[in-house]
Amino acid sequence: MDISTIETAASAAGIASSYISASGQPVQIAASTRQKILDALQTSPATGESFLPPVCVFRQGELPRILLQKAVPDTCHWRLQPEQGKPLRGTVTHGFLTLPEELPLGYHTLCLLQGRKVIAESRVIMAPTRCYEPEAIRQGKKIWGACVQLYTLRSDENWGIGDFADLKQMLTELAAYGADFIGLNPLHALYPASPDSASPYSPSSRRWLNIIYIAVHKLPDFQLSSAAQLWWQTPQIQQQLQALRDHDQVDYAQVTALKLTGLKLAYHYFATLPDDTPRVTEFEQFRKQQGESLQQQATYDALHVHLKQQDANAWGWPAWPAEYQQWQSPALEQFRKEQAEEIRFYAWLQWLAQGQLQECQQTAREHGMLIGLYRDLAVGVTEGGTETWCDRELYCLKAAVGAPPDILGPLGQNWGLPPMSPQVMIARGYQPFIDLIRANMTHCGALRIDHVMGLLRLWWVPQGDTAVDGAFVSYPVDDLLAILSLESQRQQCMVIGEDLGTVPDEIVAKLRDNGVYSYKVFYFERAPDSGFYSPRDYPAQAMTTLSTHDMPTLYGYWQADDLTLGQQLGLYPDAEVLAGLYADREHAKQRMLDSLHSLHSLPDEYGRQAHGMVMNPILNRGIHYHVAMTNSALLGLQPEDWLNMQAPVNVPGTTHEIYPNWRRKLSCSLHAMFHNPEVTSLLTEIDRRRRQLSY
């Protein structure tokens, strides 16, 4: 294929020919890179030309007019079947098809007919203009809550990892201080067979839950099973559980082994119950409602465990025997028959996890929380997990999502997450995206979308290349935002977009217009003169945080522990870059201190020179009080900062062999934290300040 042909095909496929770098310079994409990405996209079969586009998306108030893709016979007419109600009918005029202006919101089926014969079919989506926003927030209420990595929670009852029972307890405790939400790390399904693959942002599936968070000791079937109770109460198991609780890091291998043992004992009891037992009936209804997707997840988990027992290197389906690498294969069909009970067990675990998550959201609402749970949607799934195993057409396995080079990452980033094909999404009427959003808006009041820029474009890295040799691929952002708005309104779930870093102005405006809330990190909110913006100048349509899971704690930031750790781990290209980062941190700390004093967030007599100043309770409180006055509708704070903790939860660019990512727990139990006068007085004052700003 010559260069001009490549350029034409790549442009038609939405593959950018250039981009603006982090330093503001234009960068050209090589034709060879665009060709490789074209090859990755073209692994999916093209759909034949039809009279109608596969999907048409409109907004409320917009005239739903559809241009036919090719000429049709004069005798053609159309029929629209709304989600509810009787079919609507009309004629085709001058190559256009005009639907009624007052079309109800939802997903409708449009057919083009010649006589009684259907000659084309399309999905019509009518969406609202904005995502859902609680009325209290629309009226000006300023709310706050905690941003929590669920696995970090400690208690006297959990099994060495934070669980849904701990989450319920924390919701109850926080609600008493006026908090309106708990924001969570992604709860996506990971790998029971490979428990050390613990990153919540590298899931097997984004539609299902991580079963490690099930509070086993709270399950009726565990409590009623004499075998489970006998096992659980043995001194050896109790000692093992206590050791796992006491450890400052999550031991995923031991925790998973213990939980699966306890869950198997509970399931053996459940499996003896009569079919008309309410719990059994509810579970079977759940299996039926969730259909093939649940069957796929349960089969993957059961098969993965089975194969890992035979070969420790069977990390995911690309490393499995060839006969198991396809969802539809004779060997897999045989496995499903022989291991039907094991597959049912893993489906049961998903039912349990969904039930306990639902209980947490109910608890939040019962205690008056406006939002309750706030979930997090990761940007993609891993190459060897459930979703890619079952849908090779949707996921482009010859590429991975990442980020272009920037100052801190001169070689760019490759996250190892195969992207969804925008063409296949469109051909399927956006059903994969609808299913994804719907699953993640279940049992919560807000959804944070990681790397929300991915609705507009994603940086694709061809397989085998470095992240430098990538390109941006565009996505149908207006359609995706329309669907997001529709699902948000239906689920009454507000949406927050993680829009950090270099984000094109185009999507910033679209997000705001669609009611998607921005995501502001205090450390980054610096004016052109490098001073810190006043919290009162922050946009109302936003959530503000002090830090994130990828950044240092407040203590770590002030003491520059993240830079010291990065130097020890070899994360910086040279001493000059590191020296510049240290200098910038010193300057930032001074400007932060100036900002704190300007708004009287610190006592007047408190020091005004940041150099040599160490983090202490007064400074910690002052920074918390400062951000509590943000104009943003939502404020999310980390328990690590209430407890003045030092170590981060994740160091980007490292693996858990280099740094124990996604393992570090809180420094004390929930009971101890909420009985600590320093913490409780801090939360009381934060709530007072948020209430003072409201309305």
XYZ file of C-alpha atoms in Angstrom:
695
model
C 0.000 0.000 0.000
C 1.541 3.362 -1.027
C 1.799 6.289 1.392
C -1.120 8.254 -0.082
C -3.398 5.221 0.198
C -2.275 4.677 3.789
C -2.929 8.338 4.612
C -6.418 8.215 3.110
C -7.368 4.964 4.855
C -5.871 6.057 8.181
C -7.685 9.387 8.140
C -10.962 7.633 7.346
C -10.363 5.291 10.309
C -9.728 8.216 12.670
C -5.978 7.639 13.048
C -4.326 11.014 13.609
C -1.438 12.125 11.397
C 0.019 14.387 14.112
C -0.494 15.612 17.658
C 0.670 18.387 19.967
C 3.265 17.196 22.477
C 3.327 17.974 26.204
C 5.801 20.775 25.401
C 3.367 22.300 22.899
C 5.196 21.197 19.749
C 3.563 19.450 16.772
C 4.697 15.850 16.262
C 4.135 13.969 12.991
C 3.072 10.309 13.045
C 5.043 8.019 10.735
C 3.133 6.369 7.894
C 4.452 2.996 9.073
C 2.848 3.538 12.483
C -0.485 4.453 10.925
C -0.264 1.342 8.747
C 0.281 -0.890 11.792
C -2.702 0.637 13.550
C -4.784 0.171 10.420
C -3.783 -3.484 10.468
C -4.862 -3.733 14.114
C -8.236 -2.192 13.290
C -8.774 -4.351 10.237
C -8.627 -7.578 12.195
C -12.347 -6.942 12.564
C -14.527 -7.815 9.587
C -16.040 -4.845 7.821
C -19.802 -4.618 7.650
C -21.460 -4.404 4.256
C -23.067 -1.175 3.098
C -26.670 -0.781 4.203
C -29.470 1.654 3.502
C -29.297 2.750 7.149
C -26.350 3.460 9.411
C -26.089 0.802 12.156
C -26.915 3.335 14.858
C -28.282 6.890 14.977
C -27.924 9.004 18.113
C -29.986 12.115 18.824
C -30.425 14.489 21.745
C -33.678 15.604 23.320
C -34.991 18.611 21.412
C -33.135 17.678 18.239
C -35.048 16.780 15.074
C -34.300 13.065 14.502
C -33.601 13.128 10.775
C -31.626 10.299 9.130
C -29.905 10.502 5.769
C -30.105 7.188 3.928
C -26.738 5.782 2.889
C -27.936 4.812 -0.596
C -31.024 5.224 -2.721
C -34.085 3.126 -1.892
C -37.143 2.192 -3.965
C -40.009 4.696 -3.880
C -42.267 2.150 -2.199
C -40.135 1.966 0.989
C -41.463 3.042 4.350
C -40.138 2.874 7.909
C -41.318 1.425 11.214
C -39.906 2.437 14.601
C -40.424 0.192 17.612
C -39.843 2.242 20.779
C -38.627 0.541 23.944
C -42.196 0.815 25.172
C -45.425 1.426 23.374
C -46.780 0.870 19.908
C -44.749 1.058 16.682
C -44.525 4.348 14.789
C -44.610 4.453 10.987
C -43.710 6.873 8.223
C -42.444 7.327 4.694
C -39.067 8.089 3.145
C -38.826 11.528 1.488
C -35.990 12.691 -0.780
C -33.524 10.220 0.680
C -34.324 11.245 4.249
C -36.186 9.558 7.023
C -37.662 11.958 9.595
C -38.823 10.560 12.922
C -41.288 12.247 15.310
C -39.834 15.231 17.203
C -41.106 14.048 20.592
C -39.437 10.667 20.436
C -39.104 9.265 23.977
C -35.699 8.827 25.578
C -34.244 5.367 25.147
C -33.110 2.710 22.695
C -35.432 2.123 19.769
C -35.374 -0.208 16.763
C -35.824 1.293 13.297
C -36.700 -0.873 10.300
C -36.791 0.077 6.650
C -39.388 -1.969 4.791
C -40.320 -2.657 1.230
C -43.802 -4.003 1.513
C -43.573 -6.383 4.464
C -39.941 -7.225 3.881
C -37.340 -5.651 6.200
C -34.468 -4.448 3.998
C -32.490 -2.573 6.676
C -32.448 -2.201 10.438
C -30.854 0.344 12.746
C -30.792 1.316 16.415
C -32.044 4.797 17.245
C -30.911 6.289 20.538
C -32.621 9.341 21.968
C -30.604 10.810 24.849
C -31.031 13.682 27.310
C -28.845 16.773 27.033
C -26.932 16.238 30.287
C -25.921 13.614 32.790
C -27.777 13.266 36.062
C -27.021 15.733 38.867
C -28.656 15.479 42.307
C -31.016 18.384 42.875
C -29.196 19.417 46.062
C -25.937 19.809 44.124
C -27.727 21.701 41.357
C -28.988 24.061 44.044
C -25.458 24.679 45.336
C -24.811 22.151 48.082
C -21.109 21.454 48.681
C -20.511 17.864 49.746
C -17.486 15.868 50.855
C -16.414 12.283 51.326
C -13.496 9.884 51.449
C -11.502 8.428 48.550
C -10.660 4.888 49.597
C -8.667 1.975 48.240
C -10.976 -0.725 49.589
C -8.221 -3.297 50.126
C -6.402 -0.888 52.507
C -9.138 -0.968 55.179
C -8.303 -2.745 58.418
C -10.671 -4.205 60.992
C -10.792 -6.865 63.685
C -12.998 -9.096 61.523
C -11.708 -8.961 57.958
C -9.463 -11.637 56.502
C -6.386 -9.530 55.844
C -7.937 -7.266 53.211
C -10.628 -4.597 53.320
C -14.009 -6.050 52.349
C -17.618 -5.052 51.825
C -18.345 -5.387 55.563
C -15.562 -2.889 56.282
C -16.981 -0.623 53.609
C -20.405 -0.743 55.221
C -18.862 0.135 58.590
C -16.937 3.051 57.111
C -20.042 4.391 55.377
C -21.889 4.372 58.698
C -19.018 6.076 60.524
C -18.496 8.764 57.880
C -22.195 9.503 57.518
C -22.238 10.431 61.214
C -19.784 13.248 60.429
C -21.810 14.547 57.491
C -19.970 12.881 54.606
C -22.019 12.163 51.487
C -19.918 9.573 49.674
C -17.059 7.109 49.644
C -15.100 6.979 46.395
C -13.617 3.565 45.619
C -10.802 2.160 43.518
C -12.115 0.077 40.576
C -13.932 -3.028 41.830
C -13.480 -4.843 38.501
C -12.943 -8.597 38.306
C -9.295 -9.615 38.567
C -7.825 -13.136 38.641
C -8.649 -15.626 41.434
C -6.113 -17.991 39.848
C -3.393 -15.273 39.837
C -4.017 -13.304 43.017
C -0.781 -11.312 42.777
C -2.090 -9.616 39.619
C -3.637 -7.074 41.922
C -3.808 -3.795 39.991
C -7.441 -2.619 39.932
C -6.636 -0.781 36.697
C -5.596 -3.961 34.853
C -8.746 -6.069 35.145
C -9.905 -9.267 33.520
C -13.361 -7.765 33.074
C -14.841 -4.346 33.767
C -18.380 -5.743 33.831
C -17.907 -8.028 36.831
C -16.635 -7.655 40.382
C -13.495 -8.634 42.255
C -14.650 -11.509 44.469
C -11.775 -10.904 46.941
C -13.939 -8.165 48.527
C -16.659 -10.584 49.647
C -16.975 -10.536 53.446
C -17.047 -14.322 53.844
C -17.836 -14.287 57.558
C -21.061 -12.326 56.895
C -22.554 -14.860 54.477
C -25.580 -16.823 55.771
C -24.296 -20.012 54.141
C -20.921 -19.633 55.816
C -22.524 -19.004 59.191
C -24.944 -21.947 58.829
C -22.400 -24.439 57.530
C -21.069 -26.574 60.377
C -18.096 -27.587 58.207
C -17.262 -23.952 57.463
C -17.564 -22.949 61.122
C -15.438 -25.882 62.268
C -12.705 -24.950 59.779
C -12.900 -21.229 60.563
C -12.693 -21.628 64.321
C -9.652 -23.898 64.371
C -6.704 -22.225 66.148
C -4.492 -22.580 63.079
C -6.921 -20.702 60.801
C -7.590 -18.027 63.417
C -3.859 -17.495 63.880
C -3.377 -17.267 60.136
C -6.197 -14.744 59.812
C -4.816 -12.628 62.648
C -1.360 -12.630 61.068
C -2.866 -11.452 57.768
C -4.764 -8.680 59.589
C -1.631 -7.562 61.404
C 0.500 -7.408 58.268
C 0.960 -3.894 56.878
C 0.550 -5.158 53.315
C -2.101 -7.344 51.719
C -0.817 -10.876 51.091
C -3.039 -11.566 48.101
C -1.986 -15.188 47.669
C -2.804 -16.195 51.259
C -5.933 -14.062 51.483
C -7.306 -15.492 48.233
C -6.516 -19.066 49.251
C -8.285 -18.646 52.595
C -11.285 -16.881 51.105
C -11.759 -19.460 48.366
C -11.554 -22.251 50.955
C -14.179 -20.569 53.122
C -16.357 -19.771 50.132
C -16.179 -23.353 48.869
C -17.353 -24.623 52.268
C -20.190 -22.097 52.243
C -21.127 -23.092 48.695
C -21.246 -26.779 49.618
C -23.894 -25.871 52.173
C -25.743 -23.631 49.698
C -25.748 -26.441 47.110
C -27.698 -28.700 49.513
C -30.585 -26.238 49.874
C -33.926 -27.070 48.200
C -34.603 -25.336 44.903
C -37.503 -23.351 46.390
C -35.318 -21.763 49.100
C -35.501 -17.973 48.531
C -31.715 -17.603 48.313
C -31.492 -20.339 45.701
C -34.372 -18.864 43.706
C -32.761 -15.414 43.774
C -29.429 -16.806 42.616
C -30.960 -18.719 39.720
C -32.881 -15.626 38.664
C -29.608 -13.695 38.759
C -27.919 -16.305 36.541
C -30.762 -16.159 34.060
C -30.873 -12.350 33.964
C -27.110 -11.963 33.516
C -27.000 -14.548 30.750
C -23.947 -15.330 28.675
C -21.765 -12.583 30.138
C -21.929 -14.127 33.615
C -21.396 -17.598 32.152
C -18.279 -16.359 30.375
C -16.823 -14.777 33.515
C -17.520 -17.825 35.659
C -16.148 -20.192 33.021
C -12.995 -18.144 32.603
C -12.304 -18.132 36.358
C -12.976 -21.860 36.731
C -10.853 -22.763 33.704
C -8.031 -20.431 34.716
C -7.818 -22.064 38.151
C -7.903 -25.513 36.534
C -5.102 -24.720 34.066
C -2.914 -22.888 36.576
C -2.911 -25.990 38.745
C -1.367 -27.847 35.804
C 0.950 -25.098 34.553
C 2.054 -22.135 36.667
C 2.802 -20.178 33.466
C -0.821 -20.215 32.274
C -1.169 -16.531 33.166
C -4.083 -15.890 30.773
C -5.776 -17.335 27.696
C -2.873 -16.538 25.285
C -0.767 -18.991 27.347
C -3.459 -21.689 27.540
C -3.590 -24.823 25.357
C -4.913 -23.940 21.896
C -8.152 -25.888 22.383
C -9.145 -23.536 25.240
C -8.230 -20.241 23.613
C -11.638 -19.738 21.976
C -14.890 -19.228 23.849
C -16.627 -21.487 21.357
C -14.660 -24.741 20.985
C -15.391 -28.469 21.469
C -12.839 -28.730 24.288
C -14.399 -25.807 26.109
C -17.877 -27.223 25.663
C -16.639 -30.446 27.232
C -15.069 -28.506 30.109
C -18.346 -26.688 30.749
C -20.182 -30.008 30.996
C -17.607 -31.670 33.238
C -17.064 -28.630 35.468
C -20.619 -27.282 35.556
C -20.684 -27.168 39.362
C -17.348 -25.336 39.551
C -18.584 -22.792 37.008
C -21.797 -22.386 39.020
C -19.629 -21.714 42.090
C -17.852 -18.791 40.397
C -21.184 -17.414 39.173
C -22.395 -17.669 42.788
C -19.414 -15.588 43.907
C -20.435 -12.810 41.517
C -23.961 -12.935 42.935
C -22.595 -12.647 46.459
C -20.332 -9.729 45.553
C -23.188 -7.873 43.843
C -25.423 -8.481 46.861
C -22.916 -7.180 49.406
C -22.144 -4.141 47.243
C -25.870 -3.416 47.035
C -26.137 -3.665 50.833
C -23.377 -1.055 51.143
C -25.225 1.395 48.908
C -28.462 0.771 50.803
C -26.628 1.479 54.069
C -25.304 4.745 52.667
C -28.757 5.892 51.611
C -30.325 4.805 54.912
C -27.801 7.019 56.691
C -28.688 10.013 54.547
C -25.726 10.097 52.165
C -26.509 12.059 49.019
C -24.234 9.975 46.755
C -23.243 6.917 48.780
C -20.806 4.826 46.777
C -18.802 6.423 44.001
C -17.267 3.827 41.699
C -14.305 4.063 39.342
C -14.203 2.797 35.735
C -10.747 1.756 34.501
C -9.673 2.689 30.972
C -9.444 -0.890 29.706
C -8.908 -4.607 30.295
C -5.798 -6.764 30.021
C -4.800 -8.821 27.022
C -5.327 -12.215 28.688
C -8.579 -11.720 30.602
C -12.216 -12.653 30.208
C -13.361 -9.880 27.892
C -10.649 -10.338 25.274
C -11.016 -14.117 25.497
C -14.673 -13.936 24.589
C -14.676 -11.089 22.085
C -11.713 -10.976 19.687
C -13.657 -8.838 17.231
C -14.280 -5.986 19.687
C -10.760 -5.794 21.146
C -7.840 -4.946 18.889
C -5.161 -7.292 20.195
C -2.443 -6.002 17.879
C -2.324 -2.714 19.793
C -2.365 -1.439 23.362
C -3.544 1.770 25.006
C -0.991 4.112 26.551
C 0.195 7.707 26.549
C 2.574 9.693 24.334
C 5.930 10.895 25.659
C 5.999 13.718 28.197
C 8.559 15.320 30.505
C 8.426 12.634 33.186
C 7.966 9.788 30.704
C 10.175 10.557 27.700
C 9.539 7.091 26.256
C 5.772 7.345 26.635
C 3.601 4.749 28.374
C 2.202 1.399 27.282
C -0.478 0.159 29.677
C -0.860 -3.224 28.001
C -4.616 -2.771 27.562
C -5.976 -3.651 24.105
C -8.393 -0.970 22.891
C -11.954 -1.431 21.769
C -12.485 -0.985 18.044
C -14.627 2.133 17.463
C -15.893 0.625 14.203
C -17.110 -2.541 15.908
C -18.759 -0.503 18.670
C -20.689 1.424 16.035
C -21.579 -1.716 14.072
C -23.077 -3.184 17.251
C -25.149 -0.126 18.011
C -22.826 0.771 20.907
C -24.080 -2.201 22.933
C -20.619 -2.981 24.400
C -20.353 0.578 25.735
C -23.936 0.539 27.021
C -23.337 -2.745 28.862
C -20.104 -1.404 30.341
C -21.578 1.835 31.647
C -24.727 0.147 32.925
C -22.734 -2.477 34.855
C -20.569 0.156 36.516
C -23.447 2.435 37.462
C -25.061 -0.385 39.419
C -25.306 0.128 43.194
C -23.707 3.581 43.300
C -24.554 7.258 43.098
C -21.565 8.457 41.061
C -19.146 7.027 38.520
C -15.624 8.314 37.938
C -14.319 7.565 34.441
C -10.556 7.124 34.443
C -8.794 8.859 31.534
C -12.072 10.328 30.314
C -10.212 11.724 27.292
C -10.566 8.166 25.940
C -14.124 9.058 24.924
C -12.549 11.387 22.348
C -9.258 9.667 21.530
C -6.840 7.020 22.784
C -3.110 6.638 22.218
C -2.662 3.307 20.424
C 0.727 1.595 20.481
C 1.211 -1.107 17.821
C 2.149 -4.523 19.139
C 5.927 -4.887 19.476
C 6.629 -1.138 19.265
C 7.596 1.287 21.999
C 5.069 3.840 23.233
C 6.909 6.590 21.335
C 5.749 4.981 18.085
C 2.034 5.344 18.693
C -0.799 7.486 17.410
C -4.095 8.867 18.597
C -7.211 7.083 17.352
C -10.458 9.002 17.555
C -13.715 7.724 19.046
C -17.298 8.923 18.424
C -17.259 11.230 21.432
C -20.664 12.880 20.876
C -22.442 9.538 20.632
C -20.616 8.117 23.660
C -21.430 11.181 25.753
C -25.082 10.922 24.701
C -25.235 7.294 25.874
C -23.429 8.257 29.074
C -26.073 10.925 29.686
C -28.925 8.484 29.041
C -27.574 5.787 31.341
C -26.663 8.381 33.977
C -30.219 9.726 34.063
C -31.739 6.251 34.114
C -29.497 5.055 36.941
C -29.578 8.461 38.718
C -25.802 8.279 38.832
C -23.709 11.408 38.375
C -20.511 11.249 36.302
C -17.016 12.527 37.072
C -14.372 12.536 34.336
C -10.694 12.175 35.251
C -9.439 14.942 32.963
C -5.908 15.436 34.288
C -2.898 16.081 32.081
C -2.971 17.472 28.549
C -6.620 17.439 27.556
C -7.810 19.011 24.272
C -10.066 22.029 24.675
C -12.568 20.245 22.422
C -13.392 17.583 24.979
C -13.220 19.919 27.982
C -16.123 21.927 26.580
C -18.056 18.798 25.614
C -17.680 17.293 29.085
C -18.920 20.443 30.786
C -21.875 20.820 28.397
C -22.846 17.185 29.000
C -22.890 17.542 32.781
C -19.695 15.524 33.356
C -17.887 16.849 36.421
C -14.211 17.739 36.190
C -11.544 16.226 38.461
C -9.261 18.724 40.204
C -6.163 17.755 42.191
C -5.022 20.499 44.561
C -1.315 19.894 43.834
C -1.900 20.655 40.137
C -4.131 23.717 40.470
C -1.450 26.318 39.855
C -1.852 29.591 37.979
C 0.423 30.687 35.103
C 2.634 32.490 37.648
C 2.986 29.086 39.452
C 0.955 30.249 42.445
C -1.946 28.152 43.702
C -5.452 29.072 42.699
C -7.717 30.023 45.559
C -10.075 27.110 46.329
C -12.927 29.596 46.001
C -12.045 30.055 42.329
C -12.441 26.359 41.481
C -15.318 25.488 39.119
C -18.515 24.298 40.804
C -18.957 21.479 38.276
C -16.004 19.543 39.624
C -14.672 17.229 42.266
C -11.543 18.366 44.106
C -9.037 16.101 45.823
C -5.751 16.642 47.608
C -4.069 13.678 45.932
C -4.762 10.505 43.943
C -3.831 6.834 44.011
C -0.937 7.557 41.618
C 0.498 10.396 43.668
C 2.214 10.820 47.029
C 0.246 11.288 50.208
C 0.115 14.779 51.679
C 3.000 13.914 54.009
C 4.945 12.308 51.153
C 4.392 15.330 48.902
C 5.574 17.856 51.471
C 8.631 15.820 52.426
C 9.326 14.991 48.723
C 9.375 11.310 49.648
C 7.990 10.433 46.217
C 11.051 11.965 44.535
C 13.422 10.200 46.901
C 11.633 6.900 46.286
C 11.626 7.477 42.532
C 15.376 8.081 42.622
C 15.902 4.845 44.562
C 13.759 2.963 42.034
C 15.559 4.483 39.038
C 12.475 6.222 37.615
C 14.182 9.414 36.444
C 16.313 9.593 33.295
C 19.106 11.685 34.792
C 20.209 13.773 37.764
C 19.320 17.021 36.003
C 15.642 16.041 35.690
C 15.546 14.968 39.341
C 17.185 18.208 40.505
C 14.585 20.170 38.567
C 11.779 18.210 40.207
C 13.173 18.883 43.672
C 13.492 22.591 42.894
C 9.945 22.753 41.571
C 8.654 20.992 44.690
C 10.382 23.513 46.972
C 8.879 26.349 44.962
C 5.426 24.717 44.999
C 5.542 24.258 48.766
C 6.356 27.927 49.264
C 3.544 29.061 46.995
C 1.198 26.628 48.734
C 2.165 28.069 52.115
C 1.588 31.583 50.777
C -1.872 30.562 49.602
C -2.729 28.998 52.954
C -1.776 32.169 54.801
C -3.592 34.430 52.333
C -6.897 32.744 53.191
C -6.078 32.360 56.911
C -6.092 28.569 56.708
C -3.151 28.619 59.142
C -2.701 30.597 62.382
C -1.130 34.007 61.720
C 1.836 33.110 63.917
C 2.593 29.959 61.926
C 5.847 29.993 59.939
C 5.903 31.530 56.457
C 9.054 29.935 55.048
C 8.480 26.478 53.562
C 12.165 25.625 53.255
C 13.113 23.348 56.129
C 9.522 23.138 57.382
C 8.408 19.578 58.120
C 4.882 18.234 57.873
C 3.148 18.460 61.237
C -0.450 18.321 62.555
C -0.981 22.080 62.254
C 0.139 22.204 58.625
C -1.802 19.031 57.800
C -5.000 20.490 59.248
C -4.391 23.823 57.553
C -4.176 22.204 54.120
C -7.340 20.164 54.778
C -9.200 23.264 55.977
C -7.970 25.134 52.917
C -9.321 22.632 50.372
C -12.534 22.274 52.411
C -13.351 25.789 51.184
C -13.213 24.765 47.522
C -16.083 25.945 45.379
C -16.228 22.521 43.723
C -19.446 20.638 44.404
C -17.558 17.551 45.629
C -14.478 17.249 47.828
C -12.747 13.879 48.202
C -10.156 13.333 50.937
C -7.912 10.342 51.648
C -7.809 8.608 55.042
C -4.042 8.259 54.555
C -3.799 12.034 54.934
C -5.968 12.092 58.055
C -3.520 9.584 59.536
C -0.425 11.449 58.264
C 0.791 8.368 56.394
C 3.914 8.477 54.265
C 3.985 5.574 51.772
C 1.953 5.789 48.528
C -0.423 3.053 47.374
C 1.019 2.975 43.854
C 4.160 4.190 42.127
C 3.428 4.485 38.376
C 6.034 2.913 36.143
C 6.890 0.130 38.594
C 5.786 -3.453 39.093
C 5.015 -5.019 42.467
C 8.407 -6.731 42.345
C 10.006 -3.256 42.481
C 7.475 -1.555 44.779
C 4.521 -3.178 46.605
C 1.831 -1.449 44.533
C -1.810 -1.910 45.538
C -0.814 -3.653 48.796
C -0.132 -1.044 51.467
C -2.889 -0.845 54.104
C -4.005 2.008 56.340
C -1.903 2.421 59.461
C -4.746 1.576 61.845
C -8.149 -0.092 61.979
C -11.422 1.655 61.187
C -12.360 1.486 64.863
C -9.105 3.149 65.909
C -9.357 5.797 63.186
C -12.867 6.872 64.108
C -11.973 6.909 67.809
C -8.935 9.106 67.202
C -9.766 12.642 68.481
C -7.403 14.191 65.918
C -9.273 12.527 63.055
C -12.785 13.104 64.363
C -12.179 16.794 65.111
C -10.701 17.210 61.605
C -13.764 15.625 59.981
C -16.115 17.723 62.098
C -14.410 20.927 60.969
C -14.340 19.856 57.316
C -18.068 19.200 57.444
C -18.690 22.575 59.104
C -16.786 24.385 56.375
C -18.555 22.519 53.577
C -21.938 23.345 55.088
C -20.896 26.963 55.452
C -20.233 27.150 51.709
C -23.501 25.479 50.663
C -26.328 27.457 49.114
